[in-house]
Coordinates of C-alpha atoms in Angstrom, one line a residue:
Chain A
M1 CA 32.9 -54.5 -51.3
S2 CA 35.2 -56.6 -49.2
V3 CA 34.1 -58.7 -46.2
N4 CA 36.1 -60.9 -43.9
D5 CA 36.4 -64.6 -44.4
N6 CA 33.8 -65.1 -41.8
G7 CA 31.5 -62.7 -43.6
T8 CA 31.9 -59.8 -41.2
L9 CA 31.0 -56.5 -42.9
V10 CA 31.5 -54.2 -39.9
K11 CA 34.1 -54.7 -37.2
V12 CA 34.4 -52.4 -34.3
D13 CA 37.5 -53.1 -32.2
A14 CA 38.1 -51.7 -28.7
A15 CA 36.4 -48.5 -29.7
T16 CA 36.3 -45.8 -27.0
K17 CA 34.6 -42.5 -27.4
Y18 CA 34.5 -39.7 -25.0
F19 CA 33.4 -36.1 -25.2
K20 CA 34.8 -33.1 -23.4
R21 CA 32.3 -30.7 -21.8
G22 CA 34.4 -28.0 -20.3
S23 CA 36.9 -29.7 -18.1
E24 CA 34.7 -32.8 -17.7
E25 CA 35.2 -35.9 -19.8
I26 CA 32.1 -37.9 -20.7
H27 CA 32.9 -41.5 -21.6
V28 CA 30.2 -42.8 -23.9
L29 CA 31.8 -46.0 -25.2
E30 CA 34.4 -48.0 -23.4
K31 CA 36.6 -50.5 -25.4
L32 CA 33.6 -51.7 -27.3
D33 CA 33.9 -54.7 -29.7
M34 CA 31.2 -55.5 -32.2
Q35 CA 30.9 -57.4 -35.5
V36 CA 28.1 -57.3 -38.0
P37 CA 28.0 -59.9 -40.7
E38 CA 26.9 -59.0 -44.2
G39 CA 23.2 -59.2 -44.8
E40 CA 22.3 -58.8 -41.1
F41 CA 19.4 -56.6 -39.8
L42 CA 20.8 -55.6 -36.4
A43 CA 18.8 -53.7 -33.9
L44 CA 20.7 -51.7 -31.3
M45 CA 18.7 -51.0 -28.2
G46 CA 19.5 -49.3 -24.9
P47 CA 18.4 -46.4 -22.7
S48 CA 18.8 -42.8 -23.7
G49 CA 22.4 -41.7 -23.4
S50 CA 23.7 -45.2 -23.6
G51 CA 25.8 -44.4 -26.8
K52 CA 23.6 -46.0 -29.5
S53 CA 23.7 -43.1 -31.8
T54 CA 27.4 -42.5 -31.1
L55 CA 28.1 -46.0 -32.1
L56 CA 26.1 -45.7 -35.2
N57 CA 27.9 -42.5 -36.1
L58 CA 31.3 -44.3 -35.7
I59 CA 30.2 -47.1 -38.0
G60 CA 28.8 -44.6 -40.5
G61 CA 32.0 -42.5 -40.6
L62 CA 30.1 -39.5 -39.2
D63 CA 32.4 -39.4 -36.2
R64 CA 35.7 -41.0 -35.1
P65 CA 36.5 -43.1 -32.1
T66 CA 38.8 -41.5 -29.4
S67 CA 40.7 -44.8 -29.6
G68 CA 40.2 -48.2 -31.2
S69 CA 39.2 -48.9 -34.7
V70 CA 36.2 -49.2 -37.0
T71 CA 36.5 -51.4 -40.1
V72 CA 33.8 -51.5 -42.7
A73 CA 34.0 -53.7 -45.8
G74 CA 37.7 -54.3 -45.0
E75 CA 38.6 -50.5 -44.8
R76 CA 39.8 -48.8 -41.6
I77 CA 37.5 -45.8 -41.8
D78 CA 38.8 -44.2 -38.6
R79 CA 42.1 -43.5 -40.4
L80 CA 40.6 -41.8 -43.4
S81 CA 40.9 -38.0 -43.9
R82 CA 37.7 -35.9 -43.7
Q83 CA 37.8 -35.7 -47.4
K84 CA 38.2 -39.4 -48.0
L85 CA 35.7 -40.2 -45.3
A86 CA 33.1 -38.1 -47.1
A87 CA 33.7 -39.9 -50.3
W88 CA 33.6 -43.2 -48.5
R89 CA 30.2 -42.3 -46.9
A90 CA 28.8 -41.4 -50.3
R91 CA 29.8 -44.8 -51.7
H92 CA 29.1 -47.1 -48.8
V93 CA 26.6 -45.7 -46.4
G94 CA 22.9 -44.9 -46.5
L95 CA 21.5 -43.0 -43.6
V96 CA 17.9 -42.8 -42.3
F97 CA 17.2 -40.3 -39.6
Q98 CA 14.5 -40.1 -36.9
F99 CA 13.2 -36.7 -38.1
Y100 CA 13.7 -37.6 -41.8
N101 CA 16.0 -34.6 -42.4
L102 CA 14.7 -33.9 -45.9
L103 CA 15.6 -30.5 -47.5
P104 CA 12.3 -28.6 -47.4
V105 CA 13.2 -26.6 -50.6
L106 CA 13.6 -29.8 -52.7
T107 CA 10.9 -32.1 -54.0
A108 CA 10.9 -35.8 -52.9
E109 CA 12.8 -36.8 -56.1
R110 CA 15.4 -34.1 -55.7
N111 CA 15.9 -35.1 -52.1
V112 CA 16.4 -38.7 -53.1
E113 CA 18.8 -37.5 -55.8
L114 CA 21.2 -35.7 -53.4
P115 CA 23.7 -38.6 -52.9
L116 CA 23.8 -39.1 -56.6
L117 CA 24.9 -35.6 -57.3
L118 CA 28.3 -36.7 -56.0
T119 CA 28.6 -39.4 -58.6
H120 CA 29.5 -39.1 -62.3
L121 CA 26.1 -40.4 -63.3
S122 CA 24.3 -38.4 -66.1
R123 CA 21.1 -36.7 -65.4
A124 CA 19.1 -39.4 -67.1
E125 CA 20.9 -42.1 -65.1
R126 CA 20.3 -40.3 -61.9
K127 CA 16.6 -40.0 -62.7
K128 CA 16.5 -43.8 -63.4
H129 CA 18.1 -44.5 -60.0
V130 CA 15.8 -42.1 -58.2
D131 CA 12.7 -43.5 -59.9
A132 CA 13.8 -47.0 -58.9
A133 CA 14.4 -46.0 -55.3
L134 CA 11.0 -44.2 -55.0
D135 CA 9.4 -47.3 -56.6
V136 CA 10.9 -49.5 -53.9
V137 CA 9.4 -47.3 -51.1
G138 CA 6.1 -47.0 -53.0
L139 CA 6.2 -43.3 -53.5
S140 CA 6.6 -42.9 -57.3
H141 CA 3.3 -41.0 -57.4
R142 CA 4.5 -38.4 -54.8
K143 CA 7.9 -37.7 -56.3
T144 CA 7.2 -34.1 -57.3
H145 CA 5.8 -33.2 -53.8
Y146 CA 7.7 -31.1 -51.3
P147 CA 8.3 -32.6 -47.8
K148 CA 5.7 -30.3 -46.1
T149 CA 3.0 -31.8 -48.3
L150 CA 3.9 -35.4 -47.3
S151 CA 2.9 -37.3 -44.1
G152 CA 5.5 -38.3 -41.6
G153 CA 5.5 -41.9 -42.8
E154 CA 5.9 -40.7 -46.4
Q155 CA 8.7 -38.4 -45.5
Q156 CA 10.5 -41.2 -43.8
R157 CA 10.0 -43.4 -46.9
V158 CA 11.6 -40.7 -48.9
G159 CA 14.4 -40.6 -46.4
I160 CA 14.8 -44.4 -46.9
A161 CA 14.8 -43.9 -50.7
R162 CA 17.6 -41.4 -50.3
G163 CA 19.4 -43.9 -48.1
I164 CA 19.3 -46.7 -50.7
V165 CA 19.4 -44.7 -54.0
S166 CA 23.2 -45.1 -54.3
D167 CA 23.0 -48.8 -53.5
P168 CA 25.2 -48.5 -50.3
T169 CA 27.0 -51.3 -48.6
L170 CA 25.4 -50.4 -45.3
L171 CA 22.1 -48.8 -44.3
L172 CA 22.1 -47.1 -40.9
A173 CA 18.8 -46.1 -39.4
D174 CA 18.7 -43.9 -36.2
E175 CA 15.3 -44.3 -34.6
P176 CA 13.5 -44.5 -38.0
T177 CA 10.1 -44.9 -36.3
G178 CA 10.7 -42.6 -33.4
D179 CA 8.6 -39.8 -34.8
L180 CA 5.9 -41.9 -36.4
D181 CA 2.6 -43.4 -35.3
R182 CA 2.3 -47.1 -35.0
K183 CA 0.8 -47.7 -38.5
S184 CA 3.3 -45.5 -40.3
G185 CA 6.1 -47.0 -38.2
D186 CA 5.1 -50.5 -39.1
E187 CA 5.1 -49.6 -42.8
V188 CA 8.6 -48.2 -42.5
L189 CA 9.8 -51.3 -40.5
D190 CA 8.2 -53.6 -43.2
L191 CA 10.1 -51.6 -45.8
L192 CA 13.4 -52.0 -43.9
K193 CA 12.7 -55.7 -43.4
A194 CA 12.0 -56.1 -47.1
L195 CA 15.2 -54.3 -48.0
N196 CA 17.2 -56.7 -45.8
K197 CA 15.4 -59.8 -46.9
D198 CA 14.8 -59.1 -50.6
H199 CA 17.7 -56.9 -51.5
N200 CA 20.2 -58.3 -48.9
K201 CA 20.9 -54.9 -47.5
T202 CA 22.9 -54.9 -44.2
I203 CA 21.0 -52.7 -41.8
I204 CA 21.9 -51.4 -38.4
M205 CA 18.9 -49.8 -36.7
V206 CA 19.0 -47.9 -33.4
T207 CA 15.7 -48.0 -31.7
H208 CA 14.0 -47.6 -28.3
D209 CA 11.1 -49.7 -29.4
P210 CA 11.1 -53.4 -28.7
H211 CA 8.3 -53.8 -31.2
A212 CA 10.6 -52.4 -33.9
A213 CA 13.5 -54.6 -32.8
L214 CA 11.4 -57.7 -33.4
R215 CA 11.8 -57.1 -37.1
S216 CA 15.6 -57.4 -36.9
T217 CA 17.5 -60.6 -37.2
R218 CA 19.6 -59.8 -34.1
T219 CA 19.3 -57.4 -31.3
L220 CA 22.1 -56.0 -29.2
Y221 CA 21.8 -53.9 -26.0
L222 CA 24.0 -51.1 -25.2
N223 CA 24.3 -50.0 -21.6
E224 CA 26.9 -47.7 -20.0
G225 CA 29.2 -48.1 -23.0
K226 CA 29.0 -51.9 -23.1
L227 CA 27.3 -54.2 -25.5
S228 CA 25.3 -57.3 -24.5
T229 CA 22.8 -59.7 -26.0
E230 CA 20.5 -59.2 -23.1
P231 CA 18.8 -56.0 -21.9
A232 CA 20.1 -54.5 -18.7
E233 CA 18.2 -55.3 -15.5
Chain B
M1 CA 25.6 -27.2 -62.8
K2 CA 23.8 -29.8 -60.7
F3 CA 25.1 -28.0 -57.5
V4 CA 24.1 -24.6 -58.9
K5 CA 20.5 -25.8 -59.0
L6 CA 20.8 -26.9 -55.3
V7 CA 22.1 -23.4 -54.5
I8 CA 19.3 -21.7 -56.4
S9 CA 16.7 -23.8 -54.7
N10 CA 17.8 -22.3 -51.3
F11 CA 16.6 -18.9 -52.4
R12 CA 13.0 -20.2 -52.1
R13 CA 13.6 -21.0 -48.4
K14 CA 12.8 -17.5 -47.1
I15 CA 11.7 -15.7 -50.3
I16 CA 10.8 -12.4 -48.7
R17 CA 14.1 -12.2 -46.9
T18 CA 16.0 -13.1 -50.0
V19 CA 14.1 -10.5 -52.1
L20 CA 14.6 -7.8 -49.4
T21 CA 18.3 -8.5 -49.2
I22 CA 18.6 -8.4 -53.0
L23 CA 16.6 -5.1 -53.1
S24 CA 18.8 -3.5 -50.5
I25 CA 21.9 -4.5 -52.5
L26 CA 20.2 -3.3 -55.7
V27 CA 19.4 0.1 -54.2
A28 CA 23.0 0.4 -53.0
F29 CA 24.4 -0.2 -56.5
I30 CA 21.9 2.2 -58.1
L31 CA 23.2 4.8 -55.6
F32 CA 26.8 3.8 -56.5
A33 CA 26.1 4.3 -60.2
Y34 CA 24.4 7.6 -59.6
L35 CA 27.1 9.0 -57.4
A36 CA 29.7 7.9 -59.9
A37 CA 27.9 9.7 -62.7
I38 CA 27.5 12.8 -60.5
R39 CA 31.2 12.8 -59.5
Q40 CA 32.1 12.4 -63.2
S41 CA 29.8 15.3 -64.1
L42 CA 31.0 17.7 -61.5
S43 CA 34.6 17.0 -62.3
Q44 CA 33.8 17.1 -66.0
G45 CA 36.8 17.6 -68.1
I46 CA 39.4 16.6 -65.6
D47 CA 39.8 13.2 -67.1
V48 CA 39.7 14.5 -70.7
A49 CA 41.6 17.6 -70.1
G50 CA 44.5 17.9 -72.4
A51 CA 47.8 17.1 -70.7
D52 CA 49.5 19.5 -73.1
R53 CA 47.2 22.4 -72.4
L54 CA 47.6 25.2 -69.9
V55 CA 45.0 27.7 -68.8
V56 CA 46.2 31.2 -68.0
R57 CA 43.9 33.4 -66.0
H58 CA 44.1 36.6 -64.0
K59 CA 46.0 36.0 -60.8
V60 CA 43.3 37.5 -58.6
S61 CA 40.3 35.5 -60.0
I62 CA 38.8 34.1 -63.1
I63 CA 36.3 36.9 -63.4
Q64 CA 39.1 39.5 -63.7
M65 CA 40.0 39.9 -67.4
L66 CA 43.3 39.9 -69.2
P67 CA 44.5 42.1 -72.0
G68 CA 44.1 40.7 -75.5
S69 CA 47.8 41.6 -76.2
Y70 CA 49.1 38.8 -73.9
E71 CA 48.5 36.2 -76.6
A72 CA 51.5 37.3 -78.7
D73 CA 53.7 37.6 -75.6
I74 CA 52.7 34.0 -74.5
E75 CA 53.5 32.6 -78.0
Q76 CA 57.0 34.0 -77.7
I77 CA 57.8 31.9 -74.6
P78 CA 60.0 28.9 -75.5
G79 CA 58.1 25.6 -75.3
V80 CA 54.7 27.2 -76.2
A81 CA 53.3 25.7 -79.4
D82 CA 50.1 27.7 -79.7
A83 CA 47.8 30.0 -77.7
T84 CA 44.3 31.2 -78.0
F85 CA 41.7 32.9 -75.7
S86 CA 38.2 32.5 -74.5
N87 CA 35.7 34.8 -73.0
W88 CA 32.8 33.8 -70.8
F89 CA 29.4 35.2 -72.0
G90 CA 26.9 33.9 -69.4
G91 CA 23.7 34.7 -71.4
I92 CA 20.2 33.3 -71.1
Y93 CA 18.1 31.5 -73.7
Q94 CA 14.4 32.3 -73.1
E95 CA 14.6 31.9 -69.3
P96 CA 17.2 31.7 -66.6
K97 CA 16.9 28.0 -65.9
N98 CA 18.2 27.3 -69.5
F99 CA 21.8 27.4 -68.4
F100 CA 24.6 26.3 -70.7
P101 CA 28.1 27.7 -71.2
Q102 CA 28.7 30.2 -73.9
F103 CA 32.1 31.5 -75.0
A104 CA 33.4 34.2 -77.4
V105 CA 36.4 32.7 -79.2
N106 CA 38.6 32.9 -82.2
P107 CA 37.0 30.1 -84.3
E108 CA 40.1 28.9 -86.2
E109 CA 42.4 29.1 -83.2
Y110 CA 39.9 27.5 -80.8
L111 CA 39.1 24.5 -83.1
A112 CA 42.9 24.0 -83.5
M113 CA 43.3 24.1 -79.7
Y114 CA 40.4 21.6 -79.1
P115 CA 40.5 18.9 -81.8
E116 CA 38.1 16.9 -79.7
F117 CA 35.3 19.2 -80.9
L118 CA 34.3 17.5 -84.1
L119 CA 32.7 19.6 -86.9
S120 CA 32.4 18.8 -90.6
D121 CA 34.5 20.8 -93.0
E122 CA 31.4 22.6 -94.3
E123 CA 30.3 23.6 -90.8
K124 CA 33.8 24.9 -90.1
E125 CA 33.9 26.9 -93.2
A126 CA 30.4 28.3 -92.5
W127 CA 31.5 29.3 -89.0
F128 CA 34.7 30.9 -90.1
S129 CA 32.9 33.0 -92.7
T130 CA 29.8 34.0 -90.8
R131 CA 30.3 36.9 -88.3
T132 CA 27.2 36.1 -86.3
G133 CA 27.7 32.4 -86.7
A134 CA 27.8 30.1 -83.7
V135 CA 28.5 26.4 -83.2
V136 CA 26.8 24.4 -80.5
G137 CA 27.5 21.1 -78.9
R138 CA 25.2 18.2 -79.6
N139 CA 23.9 18.0 -76.1
T140 CA 22.7 21.6 -76.0
A141 CA 21.4 21.5 -79.5
E142 CA 19.2 18.4 -78.7
R143 CA 18.2 20.0 -75.5
F144 CA 16.7 23.0 -77.2
G145 CA 15.9 21.4 -80.5
W146 CA 18.3 23.6 -82.4
E147 CA 19.3 22.8 -86.0
V148 CA 21.8 24.3 -88.4
G149 CA 20.1 27.4 -89.9
D150 CA 18.3 28.4 -86.8
K151 CA 18.6 32.0 -85.5
V152 CA 19.0 32.0 -81.8
P153 CA 18.6 35.1 -79.6
I154 CA 20.6 35.1 -76.3
Q155 CA 20.0 37.6 -73.6
G156 CA 23.3 38.9 -72.2
T157 CA 23.3 39.1 -68.4
A158 CA 26.7 40.8 -68.0
W159 CA 27.4 41.9 -71.5
T160 CA 25.2 44.4 -73.2
R161 CA 25.5 45.8 -76.7
K162 CA 26.4 49.3 -77.5
G163 CA 23.2 51.2 -77.1
G164 CA 22.2 49.1 -74.1
Q165 CA 20.4 46.2 -75.9
R166 CA 20.7 42.9 -74.1
T167 CA 19.7 40.6 -77.0
W168 CA 22.4 39.1 -79.1
D169 CA 21.4 37.2 -82.2
F170 CA 23.4 34.2 -83.4
D171 CA 23.1 32.0 -86.5
I172 CA 23.6 28.3 -85.8
V173 CA 26.1 27.2 -88.4
G174 CA 27.3 23.9 -86.9
I175 CA 26.6 21.3 -84.3
Y176 CA 29.8 19.7 -82.9
D177 CA 30.2 16.2 -81.4
G178 CA 32.8 15.1 -78.9
A179 CA 35.7 12.8 -79.8
E180 CA 35.3 11.1 -76.5
Q181 CA 32.3 10.2 -74.2
G182 CA 33.5 12.8 -71.7
T183 CA 34.0 15.6 -74.1
D184 CA 31.8 18.6 -73.2
T185 CA 29.1 18.9 -75.9
T186 CA 27.1 21.6 -74.1
Q187 CA 29.2 24.6 -75.2
F188 CA 27.9 27.4 -77.4
L189 CA 30.8 29.1 -79.2
F190 CA 30.7 32.3 -81.3
H191 CA 33.0 34.9 -82.9
Y192 CA 35.0 37.0 -80.4
A193 CA 35.3 39.6 -83.2
Y194 CA 31.6 40.0 -83.4
F195 CA 31.3 40.1 -79.6
D196 CA 34.2 42.5 -79.0
E197 CA 33.0 45.0 -81.6
A198 CA 29.5 45.1 -80.4
R199 CA 29.9 45.0 -76.6
S200 CA 29.4 48.2 -74.7
F201 CA 32.5 47.9 -72.5
G202 CA 35.7 45.8 -72.0
R203 CA 36.9 46.0 -75.5
G204 CA 40.2 44.3 -76.2
L205 CA 40.0 42.2 -73.0
V206 CA 39.7 38.4 -72.8
G207 CA 38.6 36.0 -70.1
W208 CA 41.6 33.6 -70.1
Y209 CA 44.1 32.0 -72.4
I210 CA 44.5 28.5 -73.4
V211 CA 48.1 27.5 -74.2
R212 CA 49.4 24.4 -75.9
V213 CA 52.9 23.3 -74.9
D214 CA 55.3 21.2 -77.0
D215 CA 56.1 18.9 -74.1
P216 CA 53.6 18.2 -71.3
D217 CA 56.5 17.3 -69.1
D218 CA 57.7 20.9 -69.5
A219 CA 54.3 22.3 -68.5
V220 CA 55.3 23.5 -65.0
R221 CA 58.3 25.4 -66.2
I222 CA 56.3 27.0 -69.0
A223 CA 53.5 28.0 -66.6
T224 CA 56.1 29.6 -64.3
A225 CA 57.6 31.4 -67.3
I226 CA 54.2 32.8 -68.3
D227 CA 53.5 34.0 -64.8
D228 CA 57.0 35.6 -64.7
T229 CA 56.4 37.3 -68.0
F230 CA 53.4 39.2 -66.6
A231 CA 54.7 39.6 -63.0
N232 CA 54.4 43.2 -61.6
S233 CA 52.1 44.2 -64.5
P234 CA 48.5 45.5 -63.9
A235 CA 47.2 42.1 -64.8
E236 CA 49.3 39.4 -63.3
T237 CA 48.5 35.8 -64.4
K238 CA 48.1 32.4 -62.9
A239 CA 49.0 29.6 -65.3
E240 CA 48.1 26.0 -64.6
T241 CA 47.4 22.8 -66.4
E242 CA 43.9 22.5 -67.8
G243 CA 43.3 19.5 -65.5
A244 CA 44.2 21.6 -62.4
F245 CA 42.1 24.5 -63.7
V246 CA 39.0 22.2 -64.1
Q247 CA 39.7 20.5 -60.7
G248 CA 39.8 24.0 -59.2
F249 CA 36.4 24.7 -60.5
A250 CA 35.1 21.4 -59.2
D251 CA 36.7 22.0 -55.8
Q252 CA 34.7 25.1 -55.3
I253 CA 31.8 23.0 -54.1
G254 CA 34.0 20.7 -52.0
N255 CA 36.1 17.7 -52.6
I256 CA 33.6 15.7 -54.6
G257 CA 35.7 12.6 -54.7
A258 CA 36.0 12.4 -51.0
I259 CA 32.3 13.2 -50.4
T260 CA 31.0 10.5 -52.8
Q261 CA 33.6 8.1 -51.4
A262 CA 32.4 8.7 -47.8
I263 CA 28.8 8.2 -48.8
L264 CA 29.6 5.0 -50.6
V265 CA 31.7 3.6 -47.8
M266 CA 28.8 4.2 -45.4
V267 CA 26.3 2.6 -47.8
F268 CA 28.4 -0.4 -48.5
F269 CA 29.3 -0.9 -44.9
T270 CA 25.6 -1.0 -44.1
I271 CA 24.9 -3.4 -47.0
L272 CA 27.8 -5.6 -45.8
L273 CA 26.1 -5.9 -42.4
V274 CA 22.7 -6.5 -43.9
A275 CA 23.8 -9.1 -46.5
G276 CA 26.4 -10.7 -44.1
N277 CA 23.7 -11.0 -41.4
T278 CA 21.3 -12.6 -43.8
M279 CA 23.9 -15.2 -44.9
A280 CA 25.0 -16.0 -41.4
Q281 CA 21.3 -16.3 -40.3
S282 CA 20.5 -18.5 -43.3
V283 CA 23.4 -20.8 -42.5
R284 CA 22.6 -21.0 -38.8
E285 CA 19.0 -21.9 -39.6
R286 CA 20.0 -24.9 -41.7
T287 CA 22.9 -26.3 -39.7
G288 CA 21.0 -29.6 -39.6
E289 CA 20.5 -29.7 -43.4
L290 CA 24.1 -28.9 -44.0
A291 CA 25.0 -31.8 -41.7
V292 CA 22.7 -34.1 -43.6
L293 CA 24.5 -33.0 -46.9
K294 CA 27.8 -33.9 -45.3
A295 CA 26.4 -37.1 -43.9
V296 CA 25.4 -38.3 -47.4
G297 CA 28.9 -37.6 -48.7
F298 CA 29.2 -33.9 -49.5
T299 CA 32.7 -32.8 -48.5
D300 CA 33.7 -29.8 -46.4
S301 CA 34.7 -28.0 -49.7
H302 CA 31.4 -28.8 -51.4
V303 CA 29.5 -27.2 -48.6
L304 CA 31.8 -24.2 -48.3
V305 CA 31.6 -23.5 -52.0
M306 CA 27.8 -23.9 -52.0
V307 CA 27.4 -21.4 -49.2
L308 CA 29.9 -19.0 -50.9
L309 CA 28.1 -19.4 -54.2
E310 CA 24.8 -18.6 -52.5
A311 CA 26.2 -15.3 -51.1
M312 CA 27.7 -14.4 -54.4
A313 CA 24.5 -15.2 -56.2
I314 CA 22.6 -12.8 -53.9
A315 CA 25.2 -10.1 -54.3
G316 CA 25.4 -10.8 -58.0
V317 CA 21.6 -10.6 -58.7
G318 CA 21.3 -7.4 -56.5
G319 CA 24.5 -5.8 -57.6
F320 CA 24.3 -6.4 -61.3
L321 CA 20.6 -5.5 -61.4
G322 CA 21.4 -2.4 -59.5
L323 CA 24.2 -1.4 -61.9
G324 CA 22.0 -2.2 -64.8
V325 CA 19.0 -0.1 -63.5
G326 CA 21.4 2.7 -62.5
W327 CA 23.0 2.7 -66.0
L328 CA 19.5 2.8 -67.6
M329 CA 18.4 5.7 -65.4
I330 CA 21.6 7.5 -66.1
S331 CA 21.3 6.9 -69.8
R332 CA 18.2 9.0 -69.8
G333 CA 20.5 12.0 -69.2
D334 CA 21.0 14.8 -66.9
P335 CA 18.3 14.6 -64.2
T336 CA 18.8 18.3 -63.2
G337 CA 17.9 19.9 -66.5
G338 CA 21.3 21.4 -67.2
L339 CA 23.4 21.5 -64.0
L340 CA 25.1 18.2 -64.8
P341 CA 25.6 18.4 -68.6
I342 CA 28.0 15.5 -69.0
F343 CA 26.1 12.8 -67.2
F344 CA 27.1 9.2 -67.8
L345 CA 28.4 6.2 -66.0
P346 CA 32.1 6.0 -66.8
P347 CA 33.4 2.5 -67.9
K348 CA 36.0 2.6 -65.0
D349 CA 33.1 2.9 -62.5
I350 CA 31.3 0.0 -64.2
V351 CA 34.4 -2.1 -63.7
M352 CA 34.6 -0.9 -60.1
G353 CA 31.0 -1.8 -59.6
V354 CA 31.6 -5.3 -60.9
I355 CA 34.6 -5.7 -58.6
L356 CA 32.5 -4.4 -55.6
V357 CA 29.7 -6.9 -56.4
I358 CA 32.3 -9.8 -56.3
V359 CA 33.9 -8.4 -53.2
L360 CA 30.5 -8.0 -51.5
G361 CA 29.6 -11.6 -52.3
L362 CA 33.0 -13.0 -51.1
V363 CA 33.0 -11.0 -47.9
T364 CA 29.4 -11.7 -46.9
G365 CA 29.7 -15.3 -47.8
L366 CA 33.2 -16.2 -46.5
L367 CA 32.6 -16.4 -42.8
P368 CA 29.3 -18.4 -43.0
A369 CA 30.9 -20.6 -45.7
L370 CA 33.9 -21.3 -43.5
Q371 CA 31.5 -22.0 -40.6
A372 CA 29.5 -24.4 -42.8
G373 CA 32.7 -26.1 -44.1
R374 CA 34.0 -26.7 -40.6
L375 CA 30.6 -28.1 -39.3
R376 CA 31.1 -31.4 -37.5
I377 CA 28.3 -33.8 -38.6
A378 CA 27.9 -35.6 -35.3
D379 CA 27.7 -32.4 -33.3
A380 CA 25.2 -30.8 -35.7
L381 CA 23.0 -33.9 -35.8
R382 CA 22.9 -34.1 -32.0
Q383 CA 21.5 -30.5 -32.0
L384 CA 18.5 -31.5 -34.2

């Protein structure tokens, strides 16, 4: 992993993103600049359609900016080919989704193992990593269960275990508590906080929930394609 | 291997749909195997027909007989190595449904003409020296439980003995095997001399001639020469290769190859739609999951190959099971009790079946696989 001298892990530089819908161009992000230092727990807030998830996708290499650049750990990921970008994601990014997005045909442990299938780890080594990740999220006792037999909170913890199992540089969470009740949501937020504090994971979390944002070390607000440190009026 | 497990786990997603798709493919391949065996049976002998053998029959029809004197004339034609004759008997054993071909032949000449009929030296000797002796193919012998030493009465339908009796008694002196899988082992062969001497009419006549030529490439010229020899005689001939002769028989009930091919094309087109739709639906249903796989680092190629493997696995399980079950059913023998005596699944059709399984998997999986491979993660995740 490589970070800038000033400790910046993620650098978004003049990133613009627009989508075409028929003949119409929808501008989501406009020359956006952002820096995230290593070890930060950043909350991204903003109204629906403000471009939070789009920004997260650019940082995670799931999408490319229309113009501008995205540099993570010293690497210009917007220039990577699809193939290289996939390999980069496997090595550097852990993702946590609002609706967990677990594969229903796989047990919890097999879901967590997915990113490791792309590595050269042996079966025994993969199992060791999976057990450790499930232990971190407190679900070792549920590892052979299928997603449909787990509660929403448990499913999200499995999702987090899948996100951290390959020890990524960056953990990106898109509305991780959006589908959970308050109690389960708090458990997930506690877990993310612990990962940031105890394991020094850099986390960028998109959320609508000010209560969730309180756990972060910094909150940025995105409105009409622009970032600010204060919520829009 | 680790990805194969992931592919296999997808079969549990909609187990009933997967099983039904596999069953439909399985049934299609059983049908394929059966039609191949039926086609083989109905065109029996074409593939194993001697390239160096001609059949000479009456120009008007096979049921018109030829003079026995033609044999010597035919053997005089340059390029002819050997000639013999055969005479259709068409008798009944016990009851009419017990059909099998019976021919009155010259034993020594006939065995020389058909080296693919395998008999031990003792059996040959016994046949040559026993006037009422008959040899029978393994297939027919097993069908009726006949053994060497048995006395078999056959009721003549067309041929009666002098005095009007219809029963002809034969002594089984040998059971022949085929040199090849496709060799006809249903025939019942007996002495023409015994038959000709005892029959009430038609003495000195034979059904057709079988002619061996020195050079198969010269067969057409020799056939023309034979026909020219007997032109303008009371019994003109039509000489043709043995393969064409057998094909002519098969074509009497239509172009079997075209019929079976047409049925198979329709069956496989339907299966292609069924399996293709299943795969397309299966991929559509898990667009989000495929996007997640890509998000965690699976490449476009990974996803494409996984979907393709899934389609090929479904086609493979259904197809190979179908071929296997079809082969087992066919191995039990002629399902008609005698109308399809040479009933087996030819190796070339097994190879064709395997190729069809692979093609079915590739064709049904290719479009969904390409679709999955091209899937854009951000777009797919937005749709969740």
